[in-house]
Short mmCIF file of C-alpha atoms in Angstrom, two decimals:
data_model
loop_
_atom_site.label_atom_id
_atom_site.label_comp_id
_atom_site.label_asym_id
_atom_site.label_seq_id
_atom_site.Cartn_x
_atom_site.Cartn_y
_atom_site.Cartn_z
CA MET A 1 63.01 39.90 -7.65
CA ASN A 2 61.94 41.75 -10.79
CA LEU A 3 63.63 44.08 -13.29
CA VAL A 4 62.93 47.24 -11.31
CA SER A 5 64.25 45.84 -8.01
CA SER A 6 67.30 44.44 -9.81
CA VAL A 7 68.32 47.85 -11.19
CA ARG A 8 67.56 49.48 -7.85
CA GLU A 9 69.83 46.98 -6.09
CA THR A 10 72.73 47.80 -8.44
CA ALA A 11 72.11 51.52 -7.90
CA LEU A 12 72.42 50.99 -4.15
CA THR A 13 75.43 48.64 -4.17
CA GLN A 14 77.38 50.07 -7.15
CA PRO A 15 76.05 53.62 -7.58
CA GLU A 16 78.95 54.83 -9.73
CA LYS A 17 78.72 51.91 -12.18
CA ILE A 18 77.77 53.10 -15.68
CA ALA A 19 74.29 51.95 -16.69
CA TYR A 20 74.30 53.39 -20.19
CA HIS A 21 76.25 55.58 -22.58
CA PHE A 22 74.45 57.83 -25.07
CA MET A 23 75.77 60.49 -27.42
CA GLY A 24 79.05 60.99 -25.56
CA GLN A 25 77.55 60.97 -22.06
CA ASP A 26 77.72 58.29 -19.37
CA THR A 27 74.88 57.76 -16.88
CA SER A 28 75.52 55.82 -13.68
CA TYR A 29 73.12 53.33 -12.13
CA ALA A 30 72.47 55.80 -9.29
CA GLU A 31 71.61 58.54 -11.79
CA PHE A 32 69.47 56.17 -13.85
CA ASP A 33 67.52 54.97 -10.81
CA ALA A 34 67.02 58.57 -9.65
CA SER A 35 65.65 59.56 -13.08
CA VAL A 36 63.35 56.53 -13.04
CA ALA A 37 62.05 57.47 -9.57
CA LYS A 38 61.52 61.12 -10.56
CA PHE A 39 59.68 60.22 -13.73
CA ALA A 40 57.57 57.66 -11.87
CA SER A 41 56.71 60.40 -9.39
CA ALA A 42 55.71 62.72 -12.23
CA LEU A 43 53.60 60.03 -13.91
CA GLN A 44 51.91 59.37 -10.60
CA GLY A 45 51.14 63.08 -10.38
CA LEU A 46 49.44 62.81 -13.77
CA GLY A 47 47.19 60.06 -12.45
CA ILE A 48 49.04 56.99 -13.73
CA GLU A 49 48.39 54.14 -11.33
CA LYS A 50 49.00 50.43 -11.00
CA GLY A 51 47.37 48.60 -13.89
CA ASP A 52 47.19 51.61 -16.23
CA HIS A 53 48.58 51.33 -19.75
CA VAL A 54 51.28 53.67 -21.08
CA ALA A 55 52.28 53.63 -24.76
CA PHE A 56 55.81 54.52 -25.92
CA LEU A 57 56.62 55.92 -29.36
CA LEU A 58 60.34 56.04 -28.68
CA GLY A 59 63.59 54.94 -30.26
CA ASN A 60 67.06 54.17 -28.91
CA THR A 61 67.37 57.00 -26.41
CA PRO A 62 67.50 57.21 -22.61
CA HIS A 63 63.85 58.32 -22.71
CA PHE A 64 62.86 54.74 -23.51
CA LEU A 65 64.89 53.21 -20.67
CA ILE A 66 63.61 55.73 -18.13
CA SER A 67 60.01 55.45 -19.33
CA LEU A 68 60.04 51.64 -19.26
CA TYR A 69 61.43 51.31 -15.76
CA ALA A 70 59.35 54.20 -14.38
CA THR A 71 56.16 52.65 -15.77
CA MET A 72 57.00 49.26 -14.25
CA ARG A 73 58.00 50.97 -10.98
CA LEU A 74 54.39 52.15 -10.66
CA GLY A 75 52.99 48.73 -11.51
CA ALA A 76 51.61 50.14 -14.77
CA THR A 77 51.90 48.35 -18.11
CA ALA A 78 54.28 49.49 -20.87
CA ILE A 79 53.19 49.36 -24.52
CA PRO A 80 56.28 49.82 -26.77
CA VAL A 81 55.26 50.87 -30.30
CA ASN A 82 57.45 51.12 -33.38
CA PRO A 83 57.70 54.92 -33.91
CA ILE A 84 58.04 54.52 -37.69
CA TYR A 85 54.61 52.91 -37.99
CA THR A 86 52.08 54.87 -40.01
CA PRO A 87 49.35 56.86 -38.21
CA ASP A 88 46.81 54.11 -38.97
CA GLU A 89 49.04 51.41 -37.48
CA ILE A 90 49.80 53.50 -34.40
CA SER A 91 46.13 54.38 -33.99
CA TYR A 92 45.09 50.74 -33.91
CA ILE A 93 47.55 49.90 -31.13
CA ILE A 94 46.72 52.94 -29.00
CA HIS A 95 43.00 52.20 -29.32
CA ASN A 96 43.32 48.45 -28.75
CA SER A 97 45.72 48.80 -25.80
CA ASP A 98 43.52 51.29 -23.90
CA ALA A 99 46.53 53.54 -23.34
CA LYS A 100 46.03 56.23 -20.71
CA ALA A 101 49.20 58.12 -21.63
CA VAL A 102 51.50 58.31 -24.64
CA ILE A 103 55.22 59.11 -24.43
CA ALA A 104 56.58 60.18 -27.82
CA LEU A 105 59.65 61.57 -29.55
CA ASP A 106 59.36 65.24 -30.48
CA LEU A 107 59.60 64.22 -34.14
CA LEU A 108 56.09 62.83 -33.69
CA LEU A 109 54.61 66.06 -32.34
CA PRO A 110 52.74 66.69 -35.65
CA LEU A 111 51.21 63.22 -35.35
CA VAL A 112 50.13 63.98 -31.79
CA GLU A 113 48.47 67.19 -33.01
CA GLN A 114 46.54 65.29 -35.67
CA ALA A 115 45.56 62.35 -33.52
CA ALA A 116 44.93 63.78 -30.05
CA GLY A 117 41.17 64.11 -30.52
CA LYS A 118 40.84 60.52 -31.72
CA PHE A 119 41.87 58.87 -28.46
CA PRO A 120 39.48 59.71 -25.60
CA SER A 121 41.27 57.27 -23.26
CA VAL A 122 44.59 59.14 -23.57
CA GLU A 123 44.80 61.81 -20.89
CA ASN A 124 48.39 62.93 -21.40
CA TYR A 125 50.92 63.15 -24.22
CA ILE A 126 54.50 63.40 -22.98
CA ILE A 127 56.94 64.78 -25.54
CA CYS A 128 60.65 63.93 -25.32
CA GLU A 129 62.61 66.96 -26.49
CA MET A 130 65.59 66.21 -28.72
CA ASP A 131 65.35 69.30 -30.95
CA PRO A 132 66.07 72.71 -29.33
CA SER A 133 63.04 74.20 -31.12
CA THR A 134 60.58 71.70 -29.62
CA PRO A 135 59.63 73.81 -26.54
CA GLU A 136 58.57 76.66 -28.87
CA LYS A 137 56.49 74.29 -30.99
CA MET A 138 54.82 72.91 -27.87
CA ALA A 139 54.06 76.45 -26.66
CA ALA A 140 52.37 77.19 -29.99
CA LEU A 141 49.94 74.26 -29.75
CA PRO A 142 46.19 74.96 -29.66
CA THR A 143 44.91 75.67 -26.15
CA GLU A 144 42.69 72.57 -25.99
CA LEU A 145 45.65 70.32 -26.88
CA LYS A 146 48.24 72.14 -24.80
CA SER A 147 46.46 71.06 -21.62
CA LYS A 148 47.20 67.42 -22.50
CA VAL A 149 50.79 67.82 -23.71
CA ARG A 150 53.68 67.63 -21.24
CA SER A 151 57.43 68.02 -21.44
CA PHE A 152 59.45 64.92 -20.54
CA THR A 153 62.32 67.14 -19.33
CA GLN A 154 60.07 69.27 -17.13
CA LEU A 155 58.37 66.23 -15.66
CA ILE A 156 61.73 64.74 -14.67
CA ALA A 157 62.73 68.05 -13.10
CA SER A 158 59.47 68.30 -11.16
CA GLY A 159 59.53 64.74 -9.86
CA ASN A 160 61.07 63.47 -6.63
CA THR A 161 62.90 60.29 -5.65
CA ASP A 162 60.50 59.31 -2.86
CA VAL A 163 58.36 56.96 -4.98
CA LEU A 164 59.24 53.43 -3.98
CA PRO A 165 58.48 50.56 -6.39
CA VAL A 166 54.85 49.46 -6.14
CA ASP A 167 54.38 45.87 -4.99
CA VAL A 168 53.36 43.76 -7.95
CA ASP A 169 52.59 40.09 -8.29
CA GLU A 170 54.98 38.31 -10.65
CA ASN A 171 52.00 37.24 -12.78
CA GLU A 172 50.74 40.78 -13.36
CA THR A 173 51.26 42.22 -16.83
CA ALA A 174 54.42 44.32 -17.22
CA ILE A 175 54.53 44.81 -20.99
CA ILE A 176 52.18 44.30 -23.92
CA LEU A 177 54.04 43.74 -27.18
CA TYR A 178 52.04 43.95 -30.38
CA THR A 179 52.84 41.35 -32.97
CA SER A 180 51.14 41.09 -36.35
CA GLY A 181 48.56 38.34 -36.71
CA THR A 182 47.64 36.23 -39.71
CA THR A 183 44.30 38.06 -39.79
CA GLY A 184 46.13 41.33 -40.35
CA SER A 185 45.21 42.75 -36.92
CA PRO A 186 48.14 43.08 -34.51
CA LYS A 187 47.84 41.02 -31.33
CA GLY A 188 49.02 42.29 -27.96
CA ALA A 189 51.13 39.63 -26.24
CA MET A 190 50.80 40.15 -22.48
CA LEU A 191 54.16 39.55 -20.81
CA THR A 192 54.23 39.38 -17.04
CA HIS A 193 56.95 40.58 -14.69
CA LYS A 194 57.93 36.94 -14.28
CA ASN A 195 58.09 36.45 -18.07
CA ILE A 196 60.43 39.33 -18.81
CA TYR A 197 62.57 38.99 -15.70
CA SER A 198 63.09 35.23 -16.09
CA ASN A 199 64.01 35.53 -19.78
CA ALA A 200 66.48 38.34 -19.15
CA ARG A 201 68.00 36.39 -16.25
CA ASP A 202 68.17 33.09 -18.14
CA VAL A 203 69.60 34.67 -21.31
CA SER A 204 72.24 36.54 -19.34
CA ASP A 205 73.20 33.35 -17.46
CA TYR A 206 73.22 31.19 -20.61
CA LEU A 207 75.42 33.68 -22.49
CA ASP A 208 77.65 34.45 -19.49
CA TYR A 209 76.90 38.18 -19.21
CA THR A 210 78.82 39.88 -16.41
CA GLY A 211 78.91 43.31 -14.83
CA GLU A 212 82.03 44.08 -16.85
CA ASP A 213 80.29 43.68 -20.21
CA ARG A 214 79.59 46.63 -22.48
CA VAL A 215 76.71 45.78 -24.78
CA VAL A 216 76.06 47.55 -28.09
CA ALA A 217 72.38 48.53 -28.43
CA THR A 218 71.83 49.45 -32.07
CA LEU A 219 68.92 47.06 -32.54
CA PRO A 220 65.63 48.97 -32.05
CA ILE A 221 65.01 48.55 -28.34
CA PHE A 222 61.23 48.71 -28.69
CA HIS A 223 61.55 45.31 -30.40
CA VAL A 224 61.39 42.28 -28.10
CA PHE A 225 64.74 40.79 -29.22
CA ALA A 226 66.64 43.94 -28.29
CA LEU A 227 64.50 44.61 -25.22
CA THR A 228 65.69 41.39 -23.62
CA VAL A 229 69.17 40.84 -25.08
CA VAL A 230 70.62 44.38 -25.11
CA VAL A 231 68.53 46.12 -22.41
CA ASN A 232 67.12 43.94 -19.64
CA ALA A 233 69.76 41.19 -19.64
CA PRO A 234 72.69 43.64 -19.29
CA LEU A 235 70.88 45.69 -16.63
CA ILE A 236 70.20 42.57 -14.55
CA LYS A 237 73.95 41.90 -14.42
CA GLY A 238 74.95 45.51 -13.79
CA ALA A 239 76.56 45.78 -17.24
CA THR A 240 76.74 48.88 -19.44
CA ILE A 241 74.46 49.56 -22.43
CA LEU A 242 76.00 51.47 -25.34
CA LEU A 243 72.99 53.14 -26.94
CA ILE A 244 73.22 53.96 -30.65
CA PRO A 245 70.20 55.97 -31.93
CA ARG A 246 70.07 54.20 -35.31
CA PHE A 247 72.08 51.53 -37.05
CA SER A 248 74.98 52.46 -39.27
CA PRO A 249 78.10 50.29 -39.72
CA GLY A 250 80.39 53.26 -39.12
CA ASP A 251 78.72 54.17 -35.82
CA VAL A 252 78.82 50.55 -34.66
CA PHE A 253 82.53 50.16 -35.42
CA ASN A 254 83.35 53.52 -33.81
CA THR A 255 81.37 52.64 -30.69
CA ILE A 256 82.97 49.23 -30.35
CA LYS A 257 86.46 50.70 -30.69
CA GLY A 258 85.83 53.82 -28.61
CA LYS A 259 83.99 52.14 -25.72
CA LYS A 260 85.69 48.72 -25.95
CA ALA A 261 82.38 46.89 -26.40
CA THR A 262 82.32 43.21 -25.45
CA ILE A 263 78.91 42.09 -26.82
CA PHE A 264 77.24 42.92 -30.12
CA ALA A 265 73.73 41.79 -31.10
CA GLY A 266 72.18 42.24 -34.50
CA VAL A 267 69.89 40.83 -37.16
CA PRO A 268 71.32 39.25 -40.34
CA THR A 269 70.80 42.49 -42.30
CA MET A 270 73.13 44.31 -39.93
CA TYR A 271 75.78 41.62 -40.26
CA ASN A 272 75.45 41.86 -44.04
CA PHE A 273 75.92 45.65 -44.10
CA MET A 274 78.84 45.47 -41.68
CA GLN A 275 80.46 42.71 -43.72
CA GLN A 276 80.23 44.89 -46.84
CA PHE A 277 81.35 48.11 -45.12
CA PRO A 278 84.62 49.11 -46.89
CA GLU A 279 86.21 50.62 -43.77
CA GLY A 280 85.44 47.59 -41.58
CA LYS A 281 88.63 45.94 -40.27
CA THR A 282 89.38 42.83 -38.23
CA GLU A 283 90.71 44.88 -35.34
CA ASP A 284 87.36 46.70 -35.08
CA PHE A 285 86.00 43.64 -33.25
CA ASP A 286 89.07 42.96 -31.09
CA THR A 287 87.22 43.60 -27.80
CA VAL A 288 84.01 41.75 -28.76
CA ARG A 289 83.82 38.36 -27.03
CA LEU A 290 80.29 37.53 -28.17
CA ALA A 291 78.31 38.34 -31.31
CA ILE A 292 74.62 37.43 -31.28
CA SER A 293 72.26 37.02 -34.22
CA GLY A 294 68.49 36.74 -34.12
CA GLY A 295 65.32 38.05 -35.73
CA SER A 296 65.58 35.74 -38.74
CA SER A 297 67.84 33.00 -40.04
CA LEU A 298 71.45 34.02 -40.63
CA PRO A 299 72.68 32.66 -43.99
CA VAL A 300 75.51 30.22 -43.33
CA ALA A 301 77.69 31.81 -46.02
CA LEU A 302 77.32 35.23 -44.35
CA LEU A 303 78.02 33.71 -40.93
CA HIS A 304 81.30 32.18 -42.15
CA SER A 305 82.45 35.26 -44.06
CA PHE A 306 81.69 37.58 -41.12
CA GLU A 307 83.46 35.34 -38.64
CA GLU A 308 86.48 35.05 -40.91
CA LYS A 309 86.72 38.78 -41.55
CA PHE A 310 86.25 39.92 -37.94
CA ASN A 311 87.67 36.92 -36.07
CA VAL A 312 84.62 36.52 -33.83
CA LYS A 313 82.14 33.69 -33.29
CA VAL A 314 78.50 34.50 -34.03
CA SER A 315 75.93 32.71 -31.87
CA GLU A 316 72.49 32.34 -33.43
CA GLY A 317 69.31 31.94 -31.42
CA TYR A 318 65.54 31.91 -31.73
CA GLY A 319 62.64 33.61 -30.09
CA LEU A 320 59.22 35.17 -30.53
CA SER A 321 57.33 37.97 -28.80
CA GLU A 322 55.03 35.53 -27.04
CA ALA A 323 58.05 33.95 -25.29
CA SER A 324 59.68 37.20 -24.09
CA PRO A 325 61.33 36.21 -26.61
CA VAL A 326 64.31 33.80 -26.33
CA THR A 327 63.83 30.02 -26.24
CA CYS A 328 67.01 28.71 -27.93
CA PHE A 329 70.63 29.76 -28.35
CA ASN A 330 73.81 28.14 -29.52
CA PRO A 331 75.72 27.40 -26.29
CA LEU A 332 79.09 29.03 -25.61
CA ASP A 333 80.77 26.00 -24.04
CA ARG A 334 81.08 24.12 -27.34
CA GLU A 335 81.29 24.76 -31.07
CA ARG A 336 78.15 26.41 -32.35
CA VAL A 337 76.35 24.64 -35.18
CA PRO A 338 75.95 26.75 -38.35
CA GLY A 339 72.35 26.92 -39.49
CA SER A 340 71.03 25.86 -36.08
CA ILE A 341 69.12 28.07 -33.63
CA GLY A 342 70.86 26.19 -30.84
CA ARG A 343 69.59 24.32 -27.79
CA ASN A 344 67.15 25.01 -24.96
CA ILE A 345 68.23 27.96 -22.83
CA VAL A 346 68.07 27.60 -19.03
CA ASN A 347 64.57 26.82 -17.67
CA VAL A 348 62.96 26.69 -21.14
CA GLU A 349 61.91 23.56 -23.04
CA ASN A 350 61.39 23.34 -26.79
CA LYS A 351 59.69 20.38 -28.42
CA ILE A 352 58.75 19.30 -31.96
CA VAL A 353 55.24 17.87 -32.32
CA ASN A 354 52.93 16.59 -35.04
CA GLU A 355 49.41 17.84 -35.78
CA LEU A 356 48.06 15.85 -32.84
CA GLY A 357 50.48 17.50 -30.41
CA GLN A 358 52.58 14.35 -30.08
CA GLU A 359 56.36 14.65 -29.93
CA VAL A 360 58.08 13.41 -33.08
CA ALA A 361 61.40 11.59 -33.39
CA ASP A 362 64.69 13.47 -33.82
CA GLY A 363 65.18 14.48 -37.44
CA GLU A 364 61.47 14.64 -38.21
CA VAL A 365 59.84 17.96 -39.07
CA GLY A 366 56.95 19.23 -36.97
CA GLU A 367 55.70 22.32 -35.19
CA LEU A 368 57.97 23.93 -32.60
CA ILE A 369 56.26 24.41 -29.24
CA VAL A 370 57.68 26.04 -26.11
CA GLN A 371 57.18 25.83 -22.37
CA GLY A 372 58.79 27.90 -19.62
CA PRO A 373 58.47 30.88 -17.24
CA ASN A 374 58.98 33.19 -20.24
CA VAL A 375 55.78 32.24 -22.07
CA MET A 376 53.10 34.98 -22.20
CA LYS A 377 49.85 34.75 -20.32
CA GLY A 378 47.82 35.49 -23.46
CA TYR A 379 46.80 38.08 -26.03
CA TYR A 380 45.14 41.25 -24.77
CA LYS A 381 41.37 41.11 -25.32
CA MET A 382 41.73 38.13 -27.68
CA PRO A 383 40.61 34.96 -25.83
CA GLU A 384 40.11 32.87 -28.97
CA GLU A 385 43.58 33.66 -30.32
CA THR A 386 45.00 32.94 -26.86
CA ALA A 387 43.33 29.53 -26.74
CA ALA A 388 44.67 28.70 -30.20
CA SER A 389 48.26 29.50 -29.20
CA LEU A 390 48.40 28.24 -25.60
CA LYS A 391 47.49 24.59 -25.15
CA ASP A 392 48.13 22.48 -22.04
CA GLY A 393 50.84 24.85 -20.87
CA TRP A 394 52.65 24.96 -24.22
CA LEU A 395 53.03 27.86 -26.65
CA TYR A 396 52.47 26.73 -30.24
CA THR A 397 54.79 28.86 -32.37
CA GLY A 398 53.46 27.89 -35.80
CA ASP A 399 57.06 27.44 -36.99
CA LEU A 400 58.12 24.19 -38.61
CA ALA A 401 61.37 22.83 -37.19
CA ARG A 402 63.39 19.71 -36.47
CA ARG A 403 65.77 18.63 -33.72
CA ASP A 404 68.94 16.57 -34.09
CA ASP A 405 70.15 13.86 -31.72
CA GLU A 406 72.32 16.35 -29.81
CA GLY A 407 69.41 18.61 -28.94
CA TYR A 408 70.04 21.32 -31.55
CA PHE A 409 66.99 22.80 -33.25
CA TYR A 410 66.67 23.95 -36.87
CA ILE A 411 63.90 26.12 -38.32
CA VAL A 412 62.65 24.54 -41.53
CA ASP A 413 59.99 27.02 -42.56
CA ARG A 414 58.78 30.31 -41.21
CA LYS A 415 55.54 30.86 -39.42
CA LYS A 416 52.87 30.39 -42.06
CA ASP A 417 53.54 32.93 -44.80
CA MET A 418 55.41 35.52 -42.77
CA VAL A 419 58.03 37.66 -44.51
CA ILE A 420 61.00 38.88 -42.47
CA VAL A 421 62.48 42.15 -43.75
CA GLY A 422 65.67 43.11 -41.95
CA GLY A 423 64.50 41.33 -38.80
CA TYR A 424 60.99 42.84 -38.86
CA ASN A 425 57.97 40.59 -39.28
CA VAL A 426 55.63 41.33 -42.16
CA TYR A 427 52.48 39.28 -42.62
CA PRO A 428 51.18 39.22 -46.22
CA ARG A 429 47.60 39.71 -45.10
CA GLU A 430 48.48 43.13 -43.61
CA VAL A 431 49.78 44.36 -46.96
CA GLU A 432 47.02 42.65 -48.92
CA GLU A 433 44.36 44.38 -46.83
CA VAL A 434 45.80 47.75 -47.85
CA LEU A 435 46.03 46.75 -51.51
CA PHE A 436 42.46 45.47 -51.53
CA GLU A 437 41.26 48.89 -50.37
CA HIS A 438 42.67 50.49 -53.55
CA PRO A 439 39.77 51.30 -55.88
CA ASP A 440 41.61 50.06 -59.00
CA ILE A 441 42.63 46.65 -57.63
CA VAL A 442 40.56 43.51 -58.09
CA GLU A 443 42.71 41.19 -56.03
CA ALA A 444 46.22 41.00 -54.65
CA ALA A 445 48.60 38.58 -52.97
CA VAL A 446 51.93 39.12 -51.25
CA ILE A 447 54.92 36.82 -50.77
CA GLY A 448 58.50 37.16 -49.59
CA VAL A 449 61.38 36.91 -52.04
CA PRO A 450 65.13 36.71 -51.30
CA ASP A 451 66.84 40.08 -50.94
CA MET A 452 70.62 40.54 -50.69
CA ASP A 453 70.42 43.50 -48.31
CA PHE A 454 67.45 42.72 -46.07
CA GLY A 455 67.19 38.93 -46.23
CA GLU A 456 63.72 39.11 -47.73
CA ALA A 457 61.64 41.71 -49.54
CA VAL A 458 57.89 42.09 -49.87
CA HIS A 459 56.72 41.20 -53.39
CA ALA A 460 53.14 42.00 -54.44
CA PHE A 461 51.05 40.45 -57.19
CA VAL A 462 48.18 42.64 -58.35
CA VAL A 463 45.19 42.16 -60.65
CA LEU A 464 43.81 45.50 -61.87
CA LYS A 465 40.30 46.34 -62.98
CA GLU A 466 39.77 46.18 -66.71
CA GLY A 467 41.04 49.26 -68.52
CA ILE A 468 43.24 50.49 -65.67
CA GLN A 469 46.85 51.27 -66.61
CA GLU A 470 49.74 49.88 -64.57
CA ASP A 471 51.34 52.57 -62.39
CA VAL A 472 53.98 51.17 -60.04
CA GLU A 473 54.99 54.52 -58.58
CA ALA A 474 51.41 55.41 -57.68
CA LEU A 475 50.87 52.03 -56.02
CA ALA A 476 54.11 52.34 -54.03
CA ALA A 477 53.12 55.83 -52.87
CA TYR A 478 49.65 54.55 -51.90
CA CYS A 479 51.19 51.79 -49.77
CA ALA A 480 53.79 54.12 -48.23
CA GLU A 481 50.96 56.28 -46.83
CA ARG A 482 49.39 53.31 -45.09
CA LEU A 483 52.24 50.99 -44.14
CA ALA A 484 55.57 51.20 -42.35
CA LYS A 485 58.43 51.55 -44.82
CA TYR A 486 59.66 47.98 -44.47
CA LYS A 487 56.17 46.62 -45.22
CA VAL A 488 55.84 48.46 -48.54
CA PRO A 489 56.28 46.05 -51.50
CA LYS A 490 59.66 46.42 -53.12
CA LYS A 491 58.21 45.22 -56.42
CA PHE A 492 54.78 44.89 -58.01
CA GLU A 493 53.89 42.23 -60.58
CA PHE A 494 50.70 42.63 -62.63
CA LEU A 495 48.78 39.47 -63.54
CA GLU A 496 45.50 38.82 -65.34
CA GLU A 497 44.46 36.55 -62.48
CA LEU A 498 45.96 34.92 -59.40
CA PRO A 499 46.46 31.14 -59.26
CA LYS A 500 43.82 29.46 -57.10
CA ASN A 501 42.76 25.99 -56.06
CA THR A 502 39.33 24.52 -56.67
CA THR A 503 37.86 26.26 -53.62
CA GLY A 504 39.09 29.66 -54.78
CA LYS A 505 41.93 29.91 -52.30
CA ILE A 506 44.96 31.70 -53.70
CA LEU A 507 47.90 29.34 -54.17
CA ARG A 508 50.54 31.54 -52.61
CA ARG A 509 53.41 29.15 -53.24
CA SER A 510 52.55 29.02 -56.95
CA LEU A 511 53.17 32.75 -57.13
CA SER A 512 56.90 32.19 -56.78
CA ALA A 513 56.95 30.93 -60.37
CA HIS A 514 55.69 34.33 -61.53
CA VAL A 515 58.48 36.33 -59.88
CA THR A 516 60.56 38.25 -62.42
CA VAL A 517 63.99 39.64 -61.64
#
């Protein structure tokens, strides 16, 4: 069994069951499976075969769901990419992933025009029309580009339902998820069909998903947390996904009330905004039986205030892209432990070890390592990084944690120097690389600082060349051209020099003393 066969089985046994709701329209499992088959047929007609790589620049729309399952139906590999990445960030992933086709929102048509000549491996660009004017814009493209650009809608219409799922081994790669590395270069975590199916199955079993659940999908579904918890896990159980294009507290509350949602999943930032939303009322969450938090640590004070206001229990968990992603969750059959990421989910083992890889006693802090059918098979084209992360069958997360005597785990410190902004991972080195390229900057360092709205914010320390005037707005604009919005420093501090140790290494922790409010 895999994700594709699971959805196909529901389509055959419960064809009228609603698979997803989007913008006022319901789509049944039979209709969803038919669209997947038609799009798979069309992709096949474009030369997409088993083993090929297909990149998605898509948000929370049916296009993503159809594209994902059609790609896997052919035995090809899906490469979800954050569509708000800058052209440079997107270019790196498309190049590194060896994508043969790109499926993109029509909002990104200008980017496709600019970039098409840069990617010789990409044979087709498939544009998902949301704007009525998009067909005209596509018709006006230069002749040499027009031959590579296709309409998602027309491809669906031209496809047929005869394409049966291609036989794939469970250890073949289904998805490559790019996660930022400490070197600044994103790493492609190769997740197999077994990885993603087992994690969706085990999460849905652990959290008691059923076919009667209606799951709010306002988390970005190209992100691994949402991909498993609000897409694949519900679909495995024959539940209904309530797709919301982008997060807003008002839309979430209206969807929950209007569609009688039973499960909500979000990152701490979302819980914070919903808690502060003036129109939010206790009865807005009356139908929700389970609220899930992940992406970063949920402040205990926020957890208690949200639960008190909306009369719902929030279950916090933990995961990472390399583990498909979930490894821990607070169990539902007992009181959840505030501040804890919970216990091992079904079929997954977490362990705390010292620098020698030896398990430490309960209560002691060490590195969290993970073993299970959900753990990736490695990083794409990065054997050294793979060897550093996968040792003797265990995934070394790099996160410092401890376990109590009841088997609950607690994250003590984040992976190295990572900053988590609204649930998104930002590695300082990524931002520093951009700052170092600025002609007026001598050196720079980036840390995370507490932020009331997003949990953390990126804070940059900059040393300018002698005689250069400080210009915060110009620096922010420079970064905004080269980094996704959430990676752009919220504040810049100017220093004469950065604190360093005797070997010249920047003392990042010492920078906290220089933070000004």
